[in-house]
Amino acid sequence: MLMEASEILRGGCLCGAVNYAIRLDRLPPVYACHCLDCQTWSGSAFSIQCVMPEDVLDVAGDIEIYERKTPSGHRSLQRFCAHCHARIFNTNSLRPGIAVLRAGTLTRSDLVDVVGHIWAKRKQPWITIPDSVPSWPESAPTADFAVLVMPR
Ligand SMILES: [Zn+2]
Ligand SMILES: [Zn+2]
């Protein structure tokens, strides 16, 4: 049973078998990643995601896990809907207890604003990042990125 949450804090997969609610007062800041992995995995131009403590993410439904070893040797556990295979969130042994949510699965993804862009050197050429939004050619320095994306 999912908790009540405002619409912006809810989401789910394509087929409806998986739903989630975020137990926070507001949506954590969303960032975009333009790296090749994100393009390949999403089949799109970039990914959008936000980070939060795993225990505030209240997920209901059949989840399947795909484990991937990252280039740095950590374990990335990707959570999919077991039926339609929409990717919902992942955790990483590099950052225990932190969930990275695919922001495109939010019910009101149309309200999402992006606070920063990483791997901009790999972005598709038709995408123009506004001057007012921070971007980094590759991964952002950890301290800068934490300030930008931590739930506030
Ligand atoms: Zn599904
Ligand atoms: Zn990426």
mmCIF file with all atom_site columns, C-alpha atoms and ligand atoms in Angstrom:
data_model
loop_
_atom_site.group_PDB
_atom_site.id
_atom_site.type_symbol
_atom_site.label_atom_id
_atom_site.label_alt_id
_atom_site.label_comp_id
_atom_site.label_asym_id
_atom_site.label_entity_id
_atom_site.label_seq_id
_atom_site.pdbx_PDB_ins_code
_atom_site.Cartn_x
_atom_site.Cartn_y
_atom_site.Cartn_z
_atom_site.occupancy
_atom_site.B_iso_or_equiv
_atom_site.pdbx_formal_charge
_atom_site.auth_seq_id
_atom_site.auth_comp_id
_atom_site.auth_asym_id
_atom_site.auth_atom_id
_atom_site.pdbx_PDB_model_num
ATOM   1   C  CA . MET A 1 1   ? 0.000  0.000  0.000   1.00 0.00 ? 1   MET A CA 1
ATOM   2   C  CA . LEU A 1 2   ? 1.449  3.295  -1.054  1.00 0.00 ? 2   LEU A CA 1
ATOM   3   C  CA . MET A 1 3   ? 1.310  6.342  1.147   1.00 0.00 ? 3   MET A CA 1
ATOM   4   C  CA . GLU A 1 4   ? -0.603 9.395  0.028   1.00 0.00 ? 4   GLU A CA 1
ATOM   5   C  CA . ALA A 1 5   ? 1.689  11.760 -1.797  1.00 0.00 ? 5   ALA A CA 1
ATOM   6   C  CA . SER A 1 6   ? 1.147  14.821 -3.899  1.00 0.00 ? 6   SER A CA 1
ATOM   7   C  CA . GLU A 1 7   ? 1.056  14.134 -7.608  1.00 0.00 ? 7   GLU A CA 1
ATOM   8   C  CA . ILE A 1 8   ? 4.591  15.379 -8.305  1.00 0.00 ? 8   ILE A CA 1
ATOM   9   C  CA . LEU A 1 9   ? 5.928  12.817 -5.811  1.00 0.00 ? 9   LEU A CA 1
ATOM   10  C  CA . ARG A 1 10  ? 4.349  9.797  -7.478  1.00 0.00 ? 10  ARG A CA 1
ATOM   11  C  CA . GLY A 1 11  ? 5.197  7.698  -10.476 1.00 0.00 ? 11  GLY A CA 1
ATOM   12  C  CA . GLY A 1 12  ? 5.372  4.237  -11.915 1.00 0.00 ? 12  GLY A CA 1
ATOM   13  C  CA . CYS A 1 13  ? 6.091  2.043  -14.879 1.00 0.00 ? 13  CYS A CA 1
ATOM   14  C  CA . LEU A 1 14  ? 4.440  1.940  -18.271 1.00 0.00 ? 14  LEU A CA 1
ATOM   15  C  CA . CYS A 1 15  ? 2.096  -1.009 -17.674 1.00 0.00 ? 15  CYS A CA 1
ATOM   16  C  CA . GLY A 1 16  ? 0.997  0.077  -14.200 1.00 0.00 ? 16  GLY A CA 1
ATOM   17  C  CA . ALA A 1 17  ? 2.309  -2.962 -12.307 1.00 0.00 ? 17  ALA A CA 1
ATOM   18  C  CA . VAL A 1 18  ? 4.831  -0.838 -10.393 1.00 0.00 ? 18  VAL A CA 1
ATOM   19  C  CA . ASN A 1 19  ? 3.955  2.361  -8.563  1.00 0.00 ? 19  ASN A CA 1
ATOM   20  C  CA . TYR A 1 20  ? 5.920  4.467  -6.150  1.00 0.00 ? 20  TYR A CA 1
ATOM   21  C  CA . ALA A 1 21  ? 5.639  7.446  -3.857  1.00 0.00 ? 21  ALA A CA 1
ATOM   22  C  CA . ILE A 1 22  ? 8.466  9.604  -2.538  1.00 0.00 ? 22  ILE A CA 1
ATOM   23  C  CA . ARG A 1 23  ? 8.190  10.358 1.175   1.00 0.00 ? 23  ARG A CA 1
ATOM   24  C  CA . LEU A 1 24  ? 9.603  13.879 0.980   1.00 0.00 ? 24  LEU A CA 1
ATOM   25  C  CA . ASP A 1 25  ? 7.956  17.302 1.035   1.00 0.00 ? 25  ASP A CA 1
ATOM   26  C  CA . ARG A 1 26  ? 9.189  18.128 -2.440  1.00 0.00 ? 26  ARG A CA 1
ATOM   27  C  CA . LEU A 1 27  ? 10.766 16.487 -5.429  1.00 0.00 ? 27  LEU A CA 1
ATOM   28  C  CA . PRO A 1 28  ? 14.576 16.380 -5.184  1.00 0.00 ? 28  PRO A CA 1
ATOM   29  C  CA . PRO A 1 29  ? 16.389 18.410 -7.871  1.00 0.00 ? 29  PRO A CA 1
ATOM   30  C  CA . VAL A 1 30  ? 16.501 16.634 -11.223 1.00 0.00 ? 30  VAL A CA 1
ATOM   31  C  CA . TYR A 1 31  ? 19.640 16.522 -13.402 1.00 0.00 ? 31  TYR A CA 1
ATOM   32  C  CA . ALA A 1 32  ? 20.311 15.321 -16.912 1.00 0.00 ? 32  ALA A CA 1
ATOM   33  C  CA . CYS A 1 33  ? 23.093 12.994 -18.019 1.00 0.00 ? 33  CYS A CA 1
ATOM   34  C  CA . HIS A 1 34  ? 24.163 12.983 -21.651 1.00 0.00 ? 34  HIS A CA 1
ATOM   35  C  CA . CYS A 1 35  ? 26.689 10.123 -21.434 1.00 0.00 ? 35  CYS A CA 1
ATOM   36  C  CA . LEU A 1 36  ? 26.665 7.306  -23.960 1.00 0.00 ? 36  LEU A CA 1
ATOM   37  C  CA . ASP A 1 37  ? 25.543 4.763  -21.352 1.00 0.00 ? 37  ASP A CA 1
ATOM   38  C  CA . CYS A 1 38  ? 22.463 6.855  -20.582 1.00 0.00 ? 38  CYS A CA 1
ATOM   39  C  CA . GLN A 1 39  ? 21.723 7.310  -24.276 1.00 0.00 ? 39  GLN A CA 1
ATOM   40  C  CA . THR A 1 40  ? 22.097 3.605  -24.975 1.00 0.00 ? 40  THR A CA 1
ATOM   41  C  CA . TRP A 1 41  ? 20.142 2.470  -21.961 1.00 0.00 ? 41  TRP A CA 1
ATOM   42  C  CA . SER A 1 42  ? 17.273 4.909  -22.405 1.00 0.00 ? 42  SER A CA 1
ATOM   43  C  CA . GLY A 1 43  ? 17.249 4.705  -26.188 1.00 0.00 ? 43  GLY A CA 1
ATOM   44  C  CA . SER A 1 44  ? 16.979 8.477  -26.045 1.00 0.00 ? 44  SER A CA 1
ATOM   45  C  CA . ALA A 1 45  ? 19.125 11.618 -26.097 1.00 0.00 ? 45  ALA A CA 1
ATOM   46  C  CA . PHE A 1 46  ? 19.822 11.775 -22.358 1.00 0.00 ? 46  PHE A CA 1
ATOM   47  C  CA . SER A 1 47  ? 18.527 10.559 -19.024 1.00 0.00 ? 47  SER A CA 1
ATOM   48  C  CA . ILE A 1 48  ? 16.920 12.604 -16.265 1.00 0.00 ? 48  ILE A CA 1
ATOM   49  C  CA . GLN A 1 49  ? 17.170 11.473 -12.682 1.00 0.00 ? 49  GLN A CA 1
ATOM   50  C  CA . CYS A 1 50  ? 17.119 12.570 -9.081  1.00 0.00 ? 50  CYS A CA 1
ATOM   51  C  CA . VAL A 1 51  ? 18.714 11.174 -5.951  1.00 0.00 ? 51  VAL A CA 1
ATOM   52  C  CA . MET A 1 52  ? 17.203 10.496 -2.553  1.00 0.00 ? 52  MET A CA 1
ATOM   53  C  CA . PRO A 1 53  ? 17.679 8.244  0.466   1.00 0.00 ? 53  PRO A CA 1
ATOM   54  C  CA . GLU A 1 54  ? 16.488 4.800  -0.588  1.00 0.00 ? 54  GLU A CA 1
ATOM   55  C  CA . ASP A 1 55  ? 14.201 4.559  2.432   1.00 0.00 ? 55  ASP A CA 1
ATOM   56  C  CA . VAL A 1 56  ? 12.020 7.504  1.343   1.00 0.00 ? 56  VAL A CA 1
ATOM   57  C  CA . LEU A 1 57  ? 11.157 5.710  -1.891  1.00 0.00 ? 57  LEU A CA 1
ATOM   58  C  CA . ASP A 1 58  ? 8.041  3.664  -1.277  1.00 0.00 ? 58  ASP A CA 1
ATOM   59  C  CA . VAL A 1 59  ? 7.707  1.154  -4.128  1.00 0.00 ? 59  VAL A CA 1
ATOM   60  C  CA . ALA A 1 60  ? 4.858  -1.283 -4.709  1.00 0.00 ? 60  ALA A CA 1
ATOM   61  C  CA . GLY A 1 61  ? 4.682  -4.001 -7.379  1.00 0.00 ? 61  GLY A CA 1
ATOM   62  C  CA . ASP A 1 62  ? 6.819  -6.649 -9.038  1.00 0.00 ? 62  ASP A CA 1
ATOM   63  C  CA . ILE A 1 63  ? 10.387 -5.427 -9.351  1.00 0.00 ? 63  ILE A CA 1
ATOM   64  C  CA . GLU A 1 64  ? 13.135 -7.234 -11.216 1.00 0.00 ? 64  GLU A CA 1
ATOM   65  C  CA . ILE A 1 65  ? 16.787 -6.470 -10.559 1.00 0.00 ? 65  ILE A CA 1
ATOM   66  C  CA . TYR A 1 66  ? 19.573 -6.283 -13.079 1.00 0.00 ? 66  TYR A CA 1
ATOM   67  C  CA . GLU A 1 67  ? 23.038 -6.141 -11.590 1.00 0.00 ? 67  GLU A CA 1
ATOM   68  C  CA . ARG A 1 68  ? 25.749 -4.383 -13.470 1.00 0.00 ? 68  ARG A CA 1
ATOM   69  C  CA . LYS A 1 69  ? 29.374 -4.016 -12.521 1.00 0.00 ? 69  LYS A CA 1
ATOM   70  C  CA . THR A 1 70  ? 30.450 -0.420 -13.112 1.00 0.00 ? 70  THR A CA 1
ATOM   71  C  CA . PRO A 1 71  ? 33.801 0.455  -14.718 1.00 0.00 ? 71  PRO A CA 1
ATOM   72  C  CA . SER A 1 72  ? 35.046 1.429  -11.238 1.00 0.00 ? 72  SER A CA 1
ATOM   73  C  CA . GLY A 1 73  ? 34.185 -2.058 -9.943  1.00 0.00 ? 73  GLY A CA 1
ATOM   74  C  CA . HIS A 1 74  ? 31.088 -1.158 -7.949  1.00 0.00 ? 74  HIS A CA 1
ATOM   75  C  CA . ARG A 1 75  ? 27.751 -2.954 -8.085  1.00 0.00 ? 75  ARG A CA 1
ATOM   76  C  CA . SER A 1 76  ? 24.892 -1.097 -9.676  1.00 0.00 ? 76  SER A CA 1
ATOM   77  C  CA . LEU A 1 77  ? 21.489 -2.660 -8.987  1.00 0.00 ? 77  LEU A CA 1
ATOM   78  C  CA . GLN A 1 78  ? 18.915 -1.529 -11.536 1.00 0.00 ? 78  GLN A CA 1
ATOM   79  C  CA . ARG A 1 79  ? 15.242 -1.954 -10.645 1.00 0.00 ? 79  ARG A CA 1
ATOM   80  C  CA . PHE A 1 80  ? 12.786 -2.634 -13.447 1.00 0.00 ? 80  PHE A CA 1
ATOM   81  C  CA . CYS A 1 81  ? 9.122  -3.437 -13.657 1.00 0.00 ? 81  CYS A CA 1
ATOM   82  C  CA . ALA A 1 82  ? 9.056  -7.229 -13.974 1.00 0.00 ? 82  ALA A CA 1
ATOM   83  C  CA . HIS A 1 83  ? 6.388  -6.959 -16.672 1.00 0.00 ? 83  HIS A CA 1
ATOM   84  C  CA . CYS A 1 84  ? 6.998  -3.968 -18.964 1.00 0.00 ? 84  CYS A CA 1
ATOM   85  C  CA . HIS A 1 85  ? 10.709 -3.585 -17.990 1.00 0.00 ? 85  HIS A CA 1
ATOM   86  C  CA . ALA A 1 86  ? 10.525 0.144  -17.450 1.00 0.00 ? 86  ALA A CA 1
ATOM   87  C  CA . ARG A 1 87  ? 13.593 1.085  -15.413 1.00 0.00 ? 87  ARG A CA 1
ATOM   88  C  CA . ILE A 1 88  ? 12.486 2.798  -12.217 1.00 0.00 ? 88  ILE A CA 1
ATOM   89  C  CA . PHE A 1 89  ? 15.556 3.390  -10.035 1.00 0.00 ? 89  PHE A CA 1
ATOM   90  C  CA . ASN A 1 90  ? 18.961 2.069  -9.124  1.00 0.00 ? 90  ASN A CA 1
ATOM   91  C  CA . THR A 1 91  ? 21.321 1.877  -6.191  1.00 0.00 ? 91  THR A CA 1
ATOM   92  C  CA . ASN A 1 92  ? 25.097 1.579  -6.249  1.00 0.00 ? 92  ASN A CA 1
ATOM   93  C  CA . SER A 1 93  ? 27.496 0.015  -3.760  1.00 0.00 ? 93  SER A CA 1
ATOM   94  C  CA . LEU A 1 94  ? 29.566 3.189  -4.120  1.00 0.00 ? 94  LEU A CA 1
ATOM   95  C  CA . ARG A 1 95  ? 26.766 5.146  -2.399  1.00 0.00 ? 95  ARG A CA 1
ATOM   96  C  CA . PRO A 1 96  ? 24.925 2.769  -0.062  1.00 0.00 ? 96  PRO A CA 1
ATOM   97  C  CA . GLY A 1 97  ? 21.424 3.855  0.899   1.00 0.00 ? 97  GLY A CA 1
ATOM   98  C  CA . ILE A 1 98  ? 21.028 6.293  -1.997  1.00 0.00 ? 98  ILE A CA 1
ATOM   99  C  CA . ALA A 1 99  ? 18.467 5.690  -4.743  1.00 0.00 ? 99  ALA A CA 1
ATOM   100 C  CA . VAL A 1 100 ? 18.731 7.237  -8.195  1.00 0.00 ? 100 VAL A CA 1
ATOM   101 C  CA . LEU A 1 101 ? 15.229 7.586  -9.590  1.00 0.00 ? 101 LEU A CA 1
ATOM   102 C  CA . ARG A 1 102 ? 14.503 7.805  -13.351 1.00 0.00 ? 102 ARG A CA 1
ATOM   103 C  CA . ALA A 1 103 ? 12.595 11.082 -13.363 1.00 0.00 ? 103 ALA A CA 1
ATOM   104 C  CA . GLY A 1 104 ? 10.828 10.240 -16.610 1.00 0.00 ? 104 GLY A CA 1
ATOM   105 C  CA . THR A 1 105 ? 8.767  7.715  -14.632 1.00 0.00 ? 105 THR A CA 1
ATOM   106 C  CA . LEU A 1 106 ? 7.171  10.482 -12.549 1.00 0.00 ? 106 LEU A CA 1
ATOM   107 C  CA . THR A 1 107 ? 3.487  10.836 -13.275 1.00 0.00 ? 107 THR A CA 1
ATOM   108 C  CA . ARG A 1 108 ? 3.970  14.582 -13.663 1.00 0.00 ? 108 ARG A CA 1
ATOM   109 C  CA . SER A 1 109 ? 7.292  14.463 -15.480 1.00 0.00 ? 109 SER A CA 1
ATOM   110 C  CA . ASP A 1 110 ? 5.937  17.404 -17.469 1.00 0.00 ? 110 ASP A CA 1
ATOM   111 C  CA . LEU A 1 111 ? 6.551  19.567 -14.381 1.00 0.00 ? 111 LEU A CA 1
ATOM   112 C  CA . VAL A 1 112 ? 10.182 18.538 -13.957 1.00 0.00 ? 112 VAL A CA 1
ATOM   113 C  CA . ASP A 1 113 ? 12.843 21.216 -14.232 1.00 0.00 ? 113 ASP A CA 1
ATOM   114 C  CA . VAL A 1 114 ? 16.493 20.251 -14.755 1.00 0.00 ? 114 VAL A CA 1
ATOM   115 C  CA . VAL A 1 115 ? 19.035 21.919 -12.443 1.00 0.00 ? 115 VAL A CA 1
ATOM   116 C  CA . GLY A 1 116 ? 22.208 20.699 -14.119 1.00 0.00 ? 116 GLY A CA 1
ATOM   117 C  CA . HIS A 1 117 ? 23.696 18.698 -16.960 1.00 0.00 ? 117 HIS A CA 1
ATOM   118 C  CA . ILE A 1 118 ? 26.565 16.236 -16.806 1.00 0.00 ? 118 ILE A CA 1
ATOM   119 C  CA . TRP A 1 119 ? 28.548 14.652 -19.635 1.00 0.00 ? 119 TRP A CA 1
ATOM   120 C  CA . ALA A 1 120 ? 27.662 17.652 -21.784 1.00 0.00 ? 120 ALA A CA 1
ATOM   121 C  CA . LYS A 1 121 ? 30.587 16.896 -24.100 1.00 0.00 ? 121 LYS A CA 1
ATOM   122 C  CA . ARG A 1 122 ? 28.660 13.837 -25.256 1.00 0.00 ? 122 ARG A CA 1
ATOM   123 C  CA . LYS A 1 123 ? 25.307 15.582 -25.740 1.00 0.00 ? 123 LYS A CA 1
ATOM   124 C  CA . GLN A 1 124 ? 23.553 15.489 -29.054 1.00 0.00 ? 124 GLN A CA 1
ATOM   125 C  CA . PRO A 1 125 ? 24.267 18.637 -31.086 1.00 0.00 ? 125 PRO A CA 1
ATOM   126 C  CA . TRP A 1 126 ? 20.663 19.825 -31.344 1.00 0.00 ? 126 TRP A CA 1
ATOM   127 C  CA . ILE A 1 127 ? 20.385 20.199 -27.572 1.00 0.00 ? 127 ILE A CA 1
ATOM   128 C  CA . THR A 1 128 ? 21.163 23.680 -26.242 1.00 0.00 ? 128 THR A CA 1
ATOM   129 C  CA . ILE A 1 129 ? 21.811 23.909 -22.517 1.00 0.00 ? 129 ILE A CA 1
ATOM   130 C  CA . PRO A 1 130 ? 20.656 27.280 -21.147 1.00 0.00 ? 130 PRO A CA 1
ATOM   131 C  CA . ASP A 1 131 ? 23.521 29.508 -19.909 1.00 0.00 ? 131 ASP A CA 1
ATOM   132 C  CA . SER A 1 132 ? 21.739 29.818 -16.574 1.00 0.00 ? 132 SER A CA 1
ATOM   133 C  CA . VAL A 1 133 ? 21.899 26.063 -15.895 1.00 0.00 ? 133 VAL A CA 1
ATOM   134 C  CA . PRO A 1 134 ? 25.215 24.570 -14.728 1.00 0.00 ? 134 PRO A CA 1
ATOM   135 C  CA . SER A 1 135 ? 26.792 21.915 -16.896 1.00 0.00 ? 135 SER A CA 1
ATOM   136 C  CA . TRP A 1 136 ? 29.971 19.866 -16.835 1.00 0.00 ? 136 TRP A CA 1
ATOM   137 C  CA . PRO A 1 137 ? 31.758 18.225 -19.772 1.00 0.00 ? 137 PRO A CA 1
ATOM   138 C  CA . GLU A 1 138 ? 31.964 14.933 -17.837 1.00 0.00 ? 138 GLU A CA 1
ATOM   139 C  CA . SER A 1 139 ? 30.934 13.976 -14.311 1.00 0.00 ? 139 SER A CA 1
ATOM   140 C  CA . ALA A 1 140 ? 30.656 16.936 -11.950 1.00 0.00 ? 140 ALA A CA 1
ATOM   141 C  CA . PRO A 1 141 ? 33.050 17.201 -8.988  1.00 0.00 ? 141 PRO A CA 1
ATOM   142 C  CA . THR A 1 142 ? 31.396 15.302 -6.133  1.00 0.00 ? 142 THR A CA 1
ATOM   143 C  CA . ALA A 1 143 ? 31.096 18.291 -3.785  1.00 0.00 ? 143 ALA A CA 1
ATOM   144 C  CA . ASP A 1 144 ? 29.546 20.576 -6.443  1.00 0.00 ? 144 ASP A CA 1
ATOM   145 C  CA . PHE A 1 145 ? 27.192 17.869 -7.531  1.00 0.00 ? 145 PHE A CA 1
ATOM   146 C  CA . ALA A 1 146 ? 26.073 17.004 -4.007  1.00 0.00 ? 146 ALA A CA 1
ATOM   147 C  CA . VAL A 1 147 ? 25.131 20.654 -3.382  1.00 0.00 ? 147 VAL A CA 1
ATOM   148 C  CA . LEU A 1 148 ? 23.156 20.703 -6.611  1.00 0.00 ? 148 LEU A CA 1
ATOM   149 C  CA . VAL A 1 149 ? 21.197 17.468 -6.397  1.00 0.00 ? 149 VAL A CA 1
ATOM   150 C  CA . MET A 1 150 ? 20.725 16.665 -2.719  1.00 0.00 ? 150 MET A CA 1
ATOM   151 C  CA . PRO A 1 151 ? 17.105 16.793 -1.559  1.00 0.00 ? 151 PRO A CA 1
ATOM   152 C  CA . ARG A 1 152 ? 16.484 20.122 0.165   1.00 0.00 ? 152 ARG A CA 1
HETATM 153 ZN ZN . ZN  B 2 .   ? 5.295  -2.228 -15.859 1.00 0.00 ? 1   ZN  B ZN 1
HETATM 154 ZN ZN . ZN  B 2 .   ? 24.839 8.971  -17.936 1.00 0.00 ? 2   ZN  B ZN 1
#
